Short mmCIF file of N, CA and C in Angstrom, two decimals:
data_model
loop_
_atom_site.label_atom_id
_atom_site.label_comp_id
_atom_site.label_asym_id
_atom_site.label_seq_id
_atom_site.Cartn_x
_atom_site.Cartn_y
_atom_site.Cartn_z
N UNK A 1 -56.02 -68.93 154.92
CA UNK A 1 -56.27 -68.26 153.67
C UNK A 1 -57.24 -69.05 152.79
N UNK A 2 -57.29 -70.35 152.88
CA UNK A 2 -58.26 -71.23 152.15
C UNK A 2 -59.91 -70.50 152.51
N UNK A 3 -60.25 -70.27 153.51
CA UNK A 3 -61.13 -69.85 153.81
C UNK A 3 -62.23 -68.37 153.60
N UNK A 4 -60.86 -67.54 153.37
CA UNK A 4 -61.18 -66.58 152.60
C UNK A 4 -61.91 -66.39 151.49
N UNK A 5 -62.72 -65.79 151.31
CA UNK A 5 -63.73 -65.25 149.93
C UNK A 5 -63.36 -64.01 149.48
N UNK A 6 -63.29 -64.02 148.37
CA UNK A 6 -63.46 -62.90 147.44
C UNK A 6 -64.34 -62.31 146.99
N UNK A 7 -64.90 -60.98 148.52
CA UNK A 7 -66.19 -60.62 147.95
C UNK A 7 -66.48 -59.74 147.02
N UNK A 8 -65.30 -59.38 146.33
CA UNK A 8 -65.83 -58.41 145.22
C UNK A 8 -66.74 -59.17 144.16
N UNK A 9 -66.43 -60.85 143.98
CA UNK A 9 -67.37 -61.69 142.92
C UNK A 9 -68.42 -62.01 143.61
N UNK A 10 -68.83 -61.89 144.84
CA UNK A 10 -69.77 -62.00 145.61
C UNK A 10 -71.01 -61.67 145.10
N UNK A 11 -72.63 -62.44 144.95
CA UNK A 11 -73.29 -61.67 144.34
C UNK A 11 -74.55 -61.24 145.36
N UNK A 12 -74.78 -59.93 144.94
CA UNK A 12 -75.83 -58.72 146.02
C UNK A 12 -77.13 -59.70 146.57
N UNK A 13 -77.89 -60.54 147.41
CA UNK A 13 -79.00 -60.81 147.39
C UNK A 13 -79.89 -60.23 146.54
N UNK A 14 -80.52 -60.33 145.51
CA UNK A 14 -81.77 -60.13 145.04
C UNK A 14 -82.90 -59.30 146.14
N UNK A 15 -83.07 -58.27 146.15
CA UNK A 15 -84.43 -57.86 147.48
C UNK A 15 -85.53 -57.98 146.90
N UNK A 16 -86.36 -58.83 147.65
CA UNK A 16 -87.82 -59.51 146.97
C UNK A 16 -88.90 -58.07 147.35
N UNK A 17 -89.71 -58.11 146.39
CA UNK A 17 -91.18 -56.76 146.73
C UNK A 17 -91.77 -57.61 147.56
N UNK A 18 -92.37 -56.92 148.51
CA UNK A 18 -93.71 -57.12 149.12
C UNK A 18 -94.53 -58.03 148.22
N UNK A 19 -94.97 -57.19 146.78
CA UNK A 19 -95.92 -58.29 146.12
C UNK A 19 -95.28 -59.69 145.89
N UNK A 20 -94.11 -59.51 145.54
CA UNK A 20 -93.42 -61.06 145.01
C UNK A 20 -92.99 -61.65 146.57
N UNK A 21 -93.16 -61.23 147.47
CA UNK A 21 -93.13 -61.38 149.11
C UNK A 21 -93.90 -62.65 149.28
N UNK A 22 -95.38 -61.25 148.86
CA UNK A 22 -96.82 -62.11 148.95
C UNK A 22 -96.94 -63.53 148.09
N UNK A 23 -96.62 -63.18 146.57
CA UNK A 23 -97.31 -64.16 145.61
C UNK A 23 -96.32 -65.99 146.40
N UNK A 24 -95.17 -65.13 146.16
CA UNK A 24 -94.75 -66.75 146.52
C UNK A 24 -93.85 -67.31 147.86
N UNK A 25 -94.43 -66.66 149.33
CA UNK A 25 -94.13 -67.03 150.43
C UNK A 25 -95.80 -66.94 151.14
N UNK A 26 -96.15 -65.49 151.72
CA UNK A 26 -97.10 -65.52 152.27
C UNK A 26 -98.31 -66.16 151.66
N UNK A 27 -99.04 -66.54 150.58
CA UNK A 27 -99.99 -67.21 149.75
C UNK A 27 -99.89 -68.56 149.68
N UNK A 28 -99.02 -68.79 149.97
CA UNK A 28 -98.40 -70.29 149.69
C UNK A 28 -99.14 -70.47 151.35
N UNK A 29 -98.37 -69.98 152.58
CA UNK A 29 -98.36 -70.14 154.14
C UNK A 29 -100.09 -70.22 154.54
N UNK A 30 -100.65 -69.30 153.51
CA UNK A 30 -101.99 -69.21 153.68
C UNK A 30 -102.81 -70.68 153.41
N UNK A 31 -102.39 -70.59 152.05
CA UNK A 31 -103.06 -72.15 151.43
C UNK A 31 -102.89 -73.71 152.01
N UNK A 32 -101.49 -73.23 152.88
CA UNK A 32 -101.54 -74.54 153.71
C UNK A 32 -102.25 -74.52 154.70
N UNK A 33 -103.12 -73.60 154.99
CA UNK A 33 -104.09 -73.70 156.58
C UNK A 33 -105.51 -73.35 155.74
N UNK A 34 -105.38 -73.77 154.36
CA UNK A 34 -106.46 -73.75 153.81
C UNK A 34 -107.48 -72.50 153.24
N UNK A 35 -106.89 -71.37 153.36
CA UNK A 35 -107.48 -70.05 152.40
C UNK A 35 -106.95 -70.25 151.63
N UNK A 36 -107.70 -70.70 150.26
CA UNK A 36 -106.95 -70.81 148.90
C UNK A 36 -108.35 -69.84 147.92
N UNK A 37 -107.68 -69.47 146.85
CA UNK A 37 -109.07 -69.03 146.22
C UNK A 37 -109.35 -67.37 146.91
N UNK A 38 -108.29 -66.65 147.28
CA UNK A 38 -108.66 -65.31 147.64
C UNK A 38 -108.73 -64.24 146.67
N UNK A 39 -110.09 -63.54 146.69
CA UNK A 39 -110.00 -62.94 145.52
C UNK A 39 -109.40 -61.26 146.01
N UNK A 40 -109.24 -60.86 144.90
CA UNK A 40 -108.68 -59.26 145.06
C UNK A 40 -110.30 -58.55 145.45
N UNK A 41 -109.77 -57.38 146.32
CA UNK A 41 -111.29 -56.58 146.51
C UNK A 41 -111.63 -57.23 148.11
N UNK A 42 -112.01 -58.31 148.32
CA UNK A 42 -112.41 -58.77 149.14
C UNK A 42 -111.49 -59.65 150.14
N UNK A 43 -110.41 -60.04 149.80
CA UNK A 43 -109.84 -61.21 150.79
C UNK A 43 -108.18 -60.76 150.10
N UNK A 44 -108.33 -59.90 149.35
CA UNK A 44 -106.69 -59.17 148.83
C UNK A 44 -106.56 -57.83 148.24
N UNK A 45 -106.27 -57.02 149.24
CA UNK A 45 -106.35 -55.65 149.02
C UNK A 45 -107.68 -55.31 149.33
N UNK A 46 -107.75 -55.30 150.88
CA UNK A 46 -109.67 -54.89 150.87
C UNK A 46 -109.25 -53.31 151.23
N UNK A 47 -110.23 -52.95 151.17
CA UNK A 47 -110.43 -51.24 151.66
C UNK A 47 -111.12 -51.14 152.07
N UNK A 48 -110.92 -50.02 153.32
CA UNK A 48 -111.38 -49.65 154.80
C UNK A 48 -111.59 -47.77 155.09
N UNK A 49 -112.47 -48.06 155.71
CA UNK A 49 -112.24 -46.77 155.89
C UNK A 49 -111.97 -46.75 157.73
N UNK A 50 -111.31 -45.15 157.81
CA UNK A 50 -111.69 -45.25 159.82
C UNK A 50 -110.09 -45.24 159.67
N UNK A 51 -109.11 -44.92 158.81
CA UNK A 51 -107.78 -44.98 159.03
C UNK A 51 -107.12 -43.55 159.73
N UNK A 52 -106.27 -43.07 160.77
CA UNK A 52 -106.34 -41.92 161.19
C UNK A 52 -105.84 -41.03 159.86
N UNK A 53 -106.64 -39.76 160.14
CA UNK A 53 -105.81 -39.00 158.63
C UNK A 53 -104.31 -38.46 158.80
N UNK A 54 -103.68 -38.84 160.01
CA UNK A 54 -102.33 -38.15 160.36
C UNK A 54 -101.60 -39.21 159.44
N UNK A 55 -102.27 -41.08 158.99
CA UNK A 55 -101.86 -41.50 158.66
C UNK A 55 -102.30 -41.23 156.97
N UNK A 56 -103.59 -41.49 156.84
CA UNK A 56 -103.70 -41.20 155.35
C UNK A 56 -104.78 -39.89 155.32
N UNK A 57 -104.82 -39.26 154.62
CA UNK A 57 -105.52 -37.87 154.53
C UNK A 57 -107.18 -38.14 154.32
N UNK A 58 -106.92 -39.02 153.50
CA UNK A 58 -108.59 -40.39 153.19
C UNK A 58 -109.27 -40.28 154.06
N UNK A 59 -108.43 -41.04 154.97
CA UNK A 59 -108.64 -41.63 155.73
C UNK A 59 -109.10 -43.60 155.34
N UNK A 60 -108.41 -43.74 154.23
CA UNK A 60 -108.66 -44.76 153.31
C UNK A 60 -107.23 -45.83 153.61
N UNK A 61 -107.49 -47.03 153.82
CA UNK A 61 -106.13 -47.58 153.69
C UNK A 61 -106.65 -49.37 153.20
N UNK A 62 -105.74 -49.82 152.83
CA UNK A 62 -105.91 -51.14 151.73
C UNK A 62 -105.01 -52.29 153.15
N UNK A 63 -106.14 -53.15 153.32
CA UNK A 63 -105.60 -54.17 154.15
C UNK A 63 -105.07 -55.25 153.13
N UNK A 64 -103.89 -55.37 153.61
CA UNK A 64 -102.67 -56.86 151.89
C UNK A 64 -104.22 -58.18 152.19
N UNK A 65 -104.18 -58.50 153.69
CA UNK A 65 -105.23 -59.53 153.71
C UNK A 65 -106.42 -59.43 154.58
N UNK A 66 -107.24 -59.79 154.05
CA UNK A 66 -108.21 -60.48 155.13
C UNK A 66 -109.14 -61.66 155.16
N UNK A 67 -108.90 -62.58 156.61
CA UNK A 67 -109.52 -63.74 156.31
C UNK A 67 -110.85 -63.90 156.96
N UNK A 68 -111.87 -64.00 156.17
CA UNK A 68 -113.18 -64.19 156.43
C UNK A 68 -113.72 -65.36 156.91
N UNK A 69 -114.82 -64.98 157.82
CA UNK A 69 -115.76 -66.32 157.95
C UNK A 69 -116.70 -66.22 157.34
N UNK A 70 -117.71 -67.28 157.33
CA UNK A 70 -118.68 -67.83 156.64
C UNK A 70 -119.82 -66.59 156.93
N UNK A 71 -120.03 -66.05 157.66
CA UNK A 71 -120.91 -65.41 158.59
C UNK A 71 -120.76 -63.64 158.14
N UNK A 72 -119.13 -63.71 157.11
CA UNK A 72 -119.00 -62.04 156.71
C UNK A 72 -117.88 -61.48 157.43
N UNK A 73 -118.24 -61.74 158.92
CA UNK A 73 -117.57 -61.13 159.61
C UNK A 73 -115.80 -62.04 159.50
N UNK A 74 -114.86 -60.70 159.57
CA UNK A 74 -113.37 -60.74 159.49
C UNK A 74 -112.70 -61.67 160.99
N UNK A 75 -112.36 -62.31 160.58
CA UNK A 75 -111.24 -63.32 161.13
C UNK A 75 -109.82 -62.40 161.86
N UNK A 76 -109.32 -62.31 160.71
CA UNK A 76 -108.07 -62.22 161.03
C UNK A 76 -107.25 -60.86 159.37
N UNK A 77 -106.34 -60.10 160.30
CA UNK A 77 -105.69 -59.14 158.87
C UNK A 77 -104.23 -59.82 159.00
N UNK A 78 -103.90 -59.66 157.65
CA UNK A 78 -102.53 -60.16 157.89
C UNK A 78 -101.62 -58.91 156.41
N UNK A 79 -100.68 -58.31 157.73
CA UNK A 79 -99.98 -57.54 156.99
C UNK A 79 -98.88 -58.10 156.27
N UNK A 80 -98.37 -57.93 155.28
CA UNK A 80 -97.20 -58.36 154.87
C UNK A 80 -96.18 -57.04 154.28
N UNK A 81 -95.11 -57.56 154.49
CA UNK A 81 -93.70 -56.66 154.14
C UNK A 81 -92.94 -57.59 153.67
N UNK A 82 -92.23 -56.81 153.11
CA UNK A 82 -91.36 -57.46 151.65
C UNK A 82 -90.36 -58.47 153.30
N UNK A 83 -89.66 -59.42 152.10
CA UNK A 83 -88.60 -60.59 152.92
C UNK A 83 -86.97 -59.50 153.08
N UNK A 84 -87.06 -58.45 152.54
CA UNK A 84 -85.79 -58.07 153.18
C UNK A 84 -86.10 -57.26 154.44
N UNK A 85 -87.18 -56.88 155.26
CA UNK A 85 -87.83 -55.81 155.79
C UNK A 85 -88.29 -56.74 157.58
N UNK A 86 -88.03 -56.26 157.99
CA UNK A 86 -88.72 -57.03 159.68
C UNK A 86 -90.05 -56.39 159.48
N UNK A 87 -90.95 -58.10 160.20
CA UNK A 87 -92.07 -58.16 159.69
C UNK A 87 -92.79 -56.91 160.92
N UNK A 88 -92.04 -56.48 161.86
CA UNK A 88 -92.51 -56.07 162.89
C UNK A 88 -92.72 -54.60 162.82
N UNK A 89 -92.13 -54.48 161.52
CA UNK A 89 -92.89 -53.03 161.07
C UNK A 89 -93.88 -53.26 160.71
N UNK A 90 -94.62 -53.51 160.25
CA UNK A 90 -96.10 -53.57 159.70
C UNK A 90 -97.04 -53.69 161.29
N UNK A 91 -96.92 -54.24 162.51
CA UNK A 91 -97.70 -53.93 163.51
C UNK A 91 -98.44 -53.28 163.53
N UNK A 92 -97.91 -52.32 163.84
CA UNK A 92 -99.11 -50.89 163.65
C UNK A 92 -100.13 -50.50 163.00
N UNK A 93 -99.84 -50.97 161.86
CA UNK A 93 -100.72 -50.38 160.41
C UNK A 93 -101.63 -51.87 160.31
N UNK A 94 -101.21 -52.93 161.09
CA UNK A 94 -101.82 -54.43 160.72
C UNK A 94 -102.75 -53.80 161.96
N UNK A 95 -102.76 -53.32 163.53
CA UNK A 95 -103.24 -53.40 164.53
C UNK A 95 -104.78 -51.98 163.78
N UNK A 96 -104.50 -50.59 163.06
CA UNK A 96 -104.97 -49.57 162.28
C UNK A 96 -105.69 -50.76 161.93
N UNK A 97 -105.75 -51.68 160.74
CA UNK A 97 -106.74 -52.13 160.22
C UNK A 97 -107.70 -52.66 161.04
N UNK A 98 -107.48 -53.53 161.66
CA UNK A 98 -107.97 -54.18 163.17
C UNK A 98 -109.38 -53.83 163.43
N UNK A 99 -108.59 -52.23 163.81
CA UNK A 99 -109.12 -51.01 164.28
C UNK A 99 -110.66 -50.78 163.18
N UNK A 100 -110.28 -50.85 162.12
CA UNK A 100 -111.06 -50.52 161.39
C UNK A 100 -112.47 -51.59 161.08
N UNK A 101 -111.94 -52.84 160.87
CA UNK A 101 -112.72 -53.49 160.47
C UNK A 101 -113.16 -53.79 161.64
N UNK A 102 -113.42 -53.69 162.84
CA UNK A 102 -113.61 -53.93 164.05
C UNK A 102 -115.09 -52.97 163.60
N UNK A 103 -114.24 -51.65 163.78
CA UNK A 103 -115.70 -50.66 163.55
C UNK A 103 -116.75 -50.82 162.64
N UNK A 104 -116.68 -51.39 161.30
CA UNK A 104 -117.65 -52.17 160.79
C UNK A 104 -118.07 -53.08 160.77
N UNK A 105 -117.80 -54.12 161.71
CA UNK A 105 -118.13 -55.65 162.21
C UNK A 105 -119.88 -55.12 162.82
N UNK A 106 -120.45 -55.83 162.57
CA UNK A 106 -122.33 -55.94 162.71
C UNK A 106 -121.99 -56.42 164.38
N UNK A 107 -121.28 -56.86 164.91
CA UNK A 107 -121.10 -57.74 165.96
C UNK A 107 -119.80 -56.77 166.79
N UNK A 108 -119.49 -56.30 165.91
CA UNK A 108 -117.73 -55.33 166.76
C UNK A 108 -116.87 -56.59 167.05
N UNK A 109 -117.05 -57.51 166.40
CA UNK A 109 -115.89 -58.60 166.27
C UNK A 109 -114.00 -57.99 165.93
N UNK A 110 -113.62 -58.16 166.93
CA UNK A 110 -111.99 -57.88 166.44
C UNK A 110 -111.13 -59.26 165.61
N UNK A 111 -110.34 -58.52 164.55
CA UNK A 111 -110.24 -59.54 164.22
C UNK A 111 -108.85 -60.16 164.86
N UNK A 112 -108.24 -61.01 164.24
CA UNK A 112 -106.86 -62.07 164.61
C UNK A 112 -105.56 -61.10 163.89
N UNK A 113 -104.29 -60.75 164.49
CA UNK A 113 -103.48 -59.67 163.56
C UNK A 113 -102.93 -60.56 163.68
N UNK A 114 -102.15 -60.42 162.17
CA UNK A 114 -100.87 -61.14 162.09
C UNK A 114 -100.04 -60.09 161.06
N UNK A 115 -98.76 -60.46 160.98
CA UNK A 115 -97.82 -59.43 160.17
C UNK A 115 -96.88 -60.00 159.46
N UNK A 116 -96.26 -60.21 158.53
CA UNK A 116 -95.53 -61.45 157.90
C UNK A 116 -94.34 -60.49 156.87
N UNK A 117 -92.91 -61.29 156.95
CA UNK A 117 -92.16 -61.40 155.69
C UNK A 117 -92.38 -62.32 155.26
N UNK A 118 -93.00 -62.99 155.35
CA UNK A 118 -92.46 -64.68 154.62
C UNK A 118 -91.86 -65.31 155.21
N UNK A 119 -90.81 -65.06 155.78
CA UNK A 119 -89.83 -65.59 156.66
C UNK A 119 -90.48 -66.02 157.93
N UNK A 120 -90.78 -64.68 158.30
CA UNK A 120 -91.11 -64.27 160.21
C UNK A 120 -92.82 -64.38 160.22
N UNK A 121 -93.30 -64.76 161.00
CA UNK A 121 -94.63 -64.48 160.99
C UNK A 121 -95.15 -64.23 162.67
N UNK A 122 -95.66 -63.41 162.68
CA UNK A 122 -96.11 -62.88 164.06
C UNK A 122 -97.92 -62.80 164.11
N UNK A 123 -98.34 -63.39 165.25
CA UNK A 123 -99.67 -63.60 164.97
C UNK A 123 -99.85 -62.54 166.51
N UNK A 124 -101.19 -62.15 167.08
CA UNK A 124 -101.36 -60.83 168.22
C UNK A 124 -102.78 -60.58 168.25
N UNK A 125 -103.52 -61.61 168.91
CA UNK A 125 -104.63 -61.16 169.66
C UNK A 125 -104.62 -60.32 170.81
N UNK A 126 -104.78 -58.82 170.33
CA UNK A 126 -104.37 -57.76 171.27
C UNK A 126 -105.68 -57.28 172.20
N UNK A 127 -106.76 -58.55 172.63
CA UNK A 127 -107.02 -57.66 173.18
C UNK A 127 -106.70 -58.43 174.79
N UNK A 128 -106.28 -59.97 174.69
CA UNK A 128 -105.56 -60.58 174.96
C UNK A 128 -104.01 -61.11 175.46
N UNK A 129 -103.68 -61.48 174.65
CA UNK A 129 -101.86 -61.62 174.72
C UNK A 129 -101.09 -60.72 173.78
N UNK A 130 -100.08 -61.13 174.11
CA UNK A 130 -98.42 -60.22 173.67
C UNK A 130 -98.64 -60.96 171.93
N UNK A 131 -98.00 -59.76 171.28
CA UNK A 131 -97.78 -60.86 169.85
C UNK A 131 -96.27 -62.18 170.29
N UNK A 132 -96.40 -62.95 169.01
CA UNK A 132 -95.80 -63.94 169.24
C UNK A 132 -95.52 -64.52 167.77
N UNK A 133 -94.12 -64.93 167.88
CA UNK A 133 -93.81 -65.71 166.39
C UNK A 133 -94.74 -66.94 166.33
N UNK A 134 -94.72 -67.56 164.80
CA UNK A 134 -95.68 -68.66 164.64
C UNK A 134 -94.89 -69.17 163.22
N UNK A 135 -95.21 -70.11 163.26
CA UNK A 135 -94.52 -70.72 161.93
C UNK A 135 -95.40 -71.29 161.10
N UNK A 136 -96.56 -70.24 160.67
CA UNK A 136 -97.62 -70.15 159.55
C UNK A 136 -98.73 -69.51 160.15
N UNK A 137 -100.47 -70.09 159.65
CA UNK A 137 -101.06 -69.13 159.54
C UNK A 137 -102.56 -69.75 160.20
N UNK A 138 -103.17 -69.90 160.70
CA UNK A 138 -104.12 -70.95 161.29
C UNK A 138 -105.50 -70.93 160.35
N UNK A 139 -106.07 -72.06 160.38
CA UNK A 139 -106.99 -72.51 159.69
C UNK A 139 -108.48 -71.80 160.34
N UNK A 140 -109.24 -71.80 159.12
CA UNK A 140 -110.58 -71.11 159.77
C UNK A 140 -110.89 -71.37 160.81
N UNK A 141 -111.53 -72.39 161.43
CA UNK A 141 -112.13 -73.38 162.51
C UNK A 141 -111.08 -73.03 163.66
N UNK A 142 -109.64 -73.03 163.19
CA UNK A 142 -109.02 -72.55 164.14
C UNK A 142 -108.89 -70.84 165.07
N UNK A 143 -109.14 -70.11 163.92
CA UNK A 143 -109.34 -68.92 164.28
C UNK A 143 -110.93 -68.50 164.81
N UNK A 144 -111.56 -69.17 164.22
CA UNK A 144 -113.07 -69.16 165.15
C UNK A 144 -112.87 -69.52 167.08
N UNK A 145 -112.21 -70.74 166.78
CA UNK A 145 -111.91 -70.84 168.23
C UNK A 145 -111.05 -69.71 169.30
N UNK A 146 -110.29 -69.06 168.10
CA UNK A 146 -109.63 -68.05 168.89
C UNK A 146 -110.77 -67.01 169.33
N UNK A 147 -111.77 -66.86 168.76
CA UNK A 147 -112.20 -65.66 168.95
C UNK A 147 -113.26 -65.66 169.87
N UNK A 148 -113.54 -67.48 169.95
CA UNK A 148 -114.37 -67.89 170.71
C UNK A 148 -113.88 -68.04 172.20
N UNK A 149 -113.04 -68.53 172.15
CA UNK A 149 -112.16 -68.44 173.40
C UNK A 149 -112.67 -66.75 174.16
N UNK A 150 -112.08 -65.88 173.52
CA UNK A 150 -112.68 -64.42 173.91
C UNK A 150 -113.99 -64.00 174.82
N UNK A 151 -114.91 -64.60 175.05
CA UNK A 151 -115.81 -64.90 175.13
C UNK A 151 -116.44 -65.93 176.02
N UNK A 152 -115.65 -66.89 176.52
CA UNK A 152 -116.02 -67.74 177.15
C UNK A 152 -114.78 -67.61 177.79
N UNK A 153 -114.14 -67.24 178.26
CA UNK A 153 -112.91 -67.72 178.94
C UNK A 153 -113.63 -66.50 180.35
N UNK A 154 -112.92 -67.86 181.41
CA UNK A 154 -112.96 -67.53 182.79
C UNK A 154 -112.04 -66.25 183.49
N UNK A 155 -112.30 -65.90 184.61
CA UNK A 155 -111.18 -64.68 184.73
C UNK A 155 -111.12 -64.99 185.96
N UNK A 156 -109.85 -65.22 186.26
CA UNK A 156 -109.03 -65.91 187.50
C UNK A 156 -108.93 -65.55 188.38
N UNK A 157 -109.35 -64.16 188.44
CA UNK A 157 -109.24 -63.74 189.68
C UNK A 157 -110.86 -63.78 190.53
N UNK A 158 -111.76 -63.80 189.82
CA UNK A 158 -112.90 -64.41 190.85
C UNK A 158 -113.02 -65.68 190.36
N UNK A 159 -112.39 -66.91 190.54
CA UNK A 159 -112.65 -68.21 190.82
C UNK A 159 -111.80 -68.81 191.80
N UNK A 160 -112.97 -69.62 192.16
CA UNK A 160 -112.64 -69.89 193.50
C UNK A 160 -112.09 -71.60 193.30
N UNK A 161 -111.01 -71.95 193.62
CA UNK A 161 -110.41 -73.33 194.06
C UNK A 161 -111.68 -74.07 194.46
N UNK A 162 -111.86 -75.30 193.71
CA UNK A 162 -112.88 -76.47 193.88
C UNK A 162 -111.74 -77.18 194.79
N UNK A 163 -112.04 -77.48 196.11
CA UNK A 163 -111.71 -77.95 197.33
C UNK A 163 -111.45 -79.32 197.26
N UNK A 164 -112.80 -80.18 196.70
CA UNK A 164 -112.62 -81.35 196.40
C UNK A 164 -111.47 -81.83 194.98
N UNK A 165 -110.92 -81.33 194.43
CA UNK A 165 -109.71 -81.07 193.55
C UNK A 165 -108.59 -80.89 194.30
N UNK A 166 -108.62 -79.31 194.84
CA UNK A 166 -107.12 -79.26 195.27
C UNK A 166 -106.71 -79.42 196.62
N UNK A 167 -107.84 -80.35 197.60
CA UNK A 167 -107.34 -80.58 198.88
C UNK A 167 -107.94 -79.71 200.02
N UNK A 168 -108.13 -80.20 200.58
CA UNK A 168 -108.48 -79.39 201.91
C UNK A 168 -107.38 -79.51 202.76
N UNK A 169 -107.39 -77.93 203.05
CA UNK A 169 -106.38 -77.55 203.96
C UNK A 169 -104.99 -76.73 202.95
N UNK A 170 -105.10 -77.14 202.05
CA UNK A 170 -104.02 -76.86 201.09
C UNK A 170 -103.91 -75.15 200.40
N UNK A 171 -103.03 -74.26 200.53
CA UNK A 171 -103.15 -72.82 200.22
C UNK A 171 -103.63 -72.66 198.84
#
């Protein structure tokens, strides 16, 4: 009986907004991999067009982020949903933007998705690998390399075993 609680004095969690999500979890996660200084319009709350109209009639939809390179072209979108909410709803609508800013890339650069409570953070180079948890948000230089990787990476199935490496005679 010591152990027992009395949850009628129990008090309700507080459910955080999306914006108060953003201002003081996801912004914070950002600034430690060094996007600090994002302005609204451009790098918070950008707008896109190319969204399906089954989803918006616009065809208009507001990406929460996007991280730019030096060059213009989009990095990476990062959706966010409030901290009471799984971040893994936002996928879709993070992968929609993707979609979009892809189509206005000068280059058709895709960018880096990621989807966030604050809590959870899921990063998903889809054209690539599976999404995957991450415990923050990667730095420019770092996401350049991701995209660079894209691009230079070998494909395994026509390369051939260097002999002098793995042995002769060896399967």
């Amino acid at each position: 009986k010591e152990r027992e609680q009395d949850t009628a004095t129990m008090d309700i969690p507080v459910l955080v907004s999306e914006d108060k999500t953003r201002r003081y979890y996801i912004d914070v996660l950002l600034k430690e991999a060094g996007w600090d200084n994002l302005q609204y319009g451009r790098d918070l709350e950008y707008k896109v067009q190319g969204m399906p109209t089954s989803t918006n009639s616009t065809g208009i939809g507001y990406v929460d982020y996007v991280l730019w390179d030096d060059n213009g072209e989009a990095l990476a979108v990062v959706e966010a949903k409030g901290t009471s909410h799984d971040p893994t709803k936002g996928k879709h609508q993070a992968k929609l933007y993707a979609d979009c800013l892809q189509a206005q890339s000068k280059i058709a650069q895709r960018p880096v998705i990621y989807y966030s409570n604050g809590f959870k953070t899921f990063i998903w180079d889809d054209l690539f690998y599976a999404p995957r948890e991450i415990q923050g948000f990667h730095t420019k230089d770092e996401l350049k390399y991701i995209i660079q990787r894209r691009r230079t990476r070998l494909n395994l199935n026509n390369s051939e075993p260097n002999l002098e490496i793995a042995g002769k005679g060896r399967p």
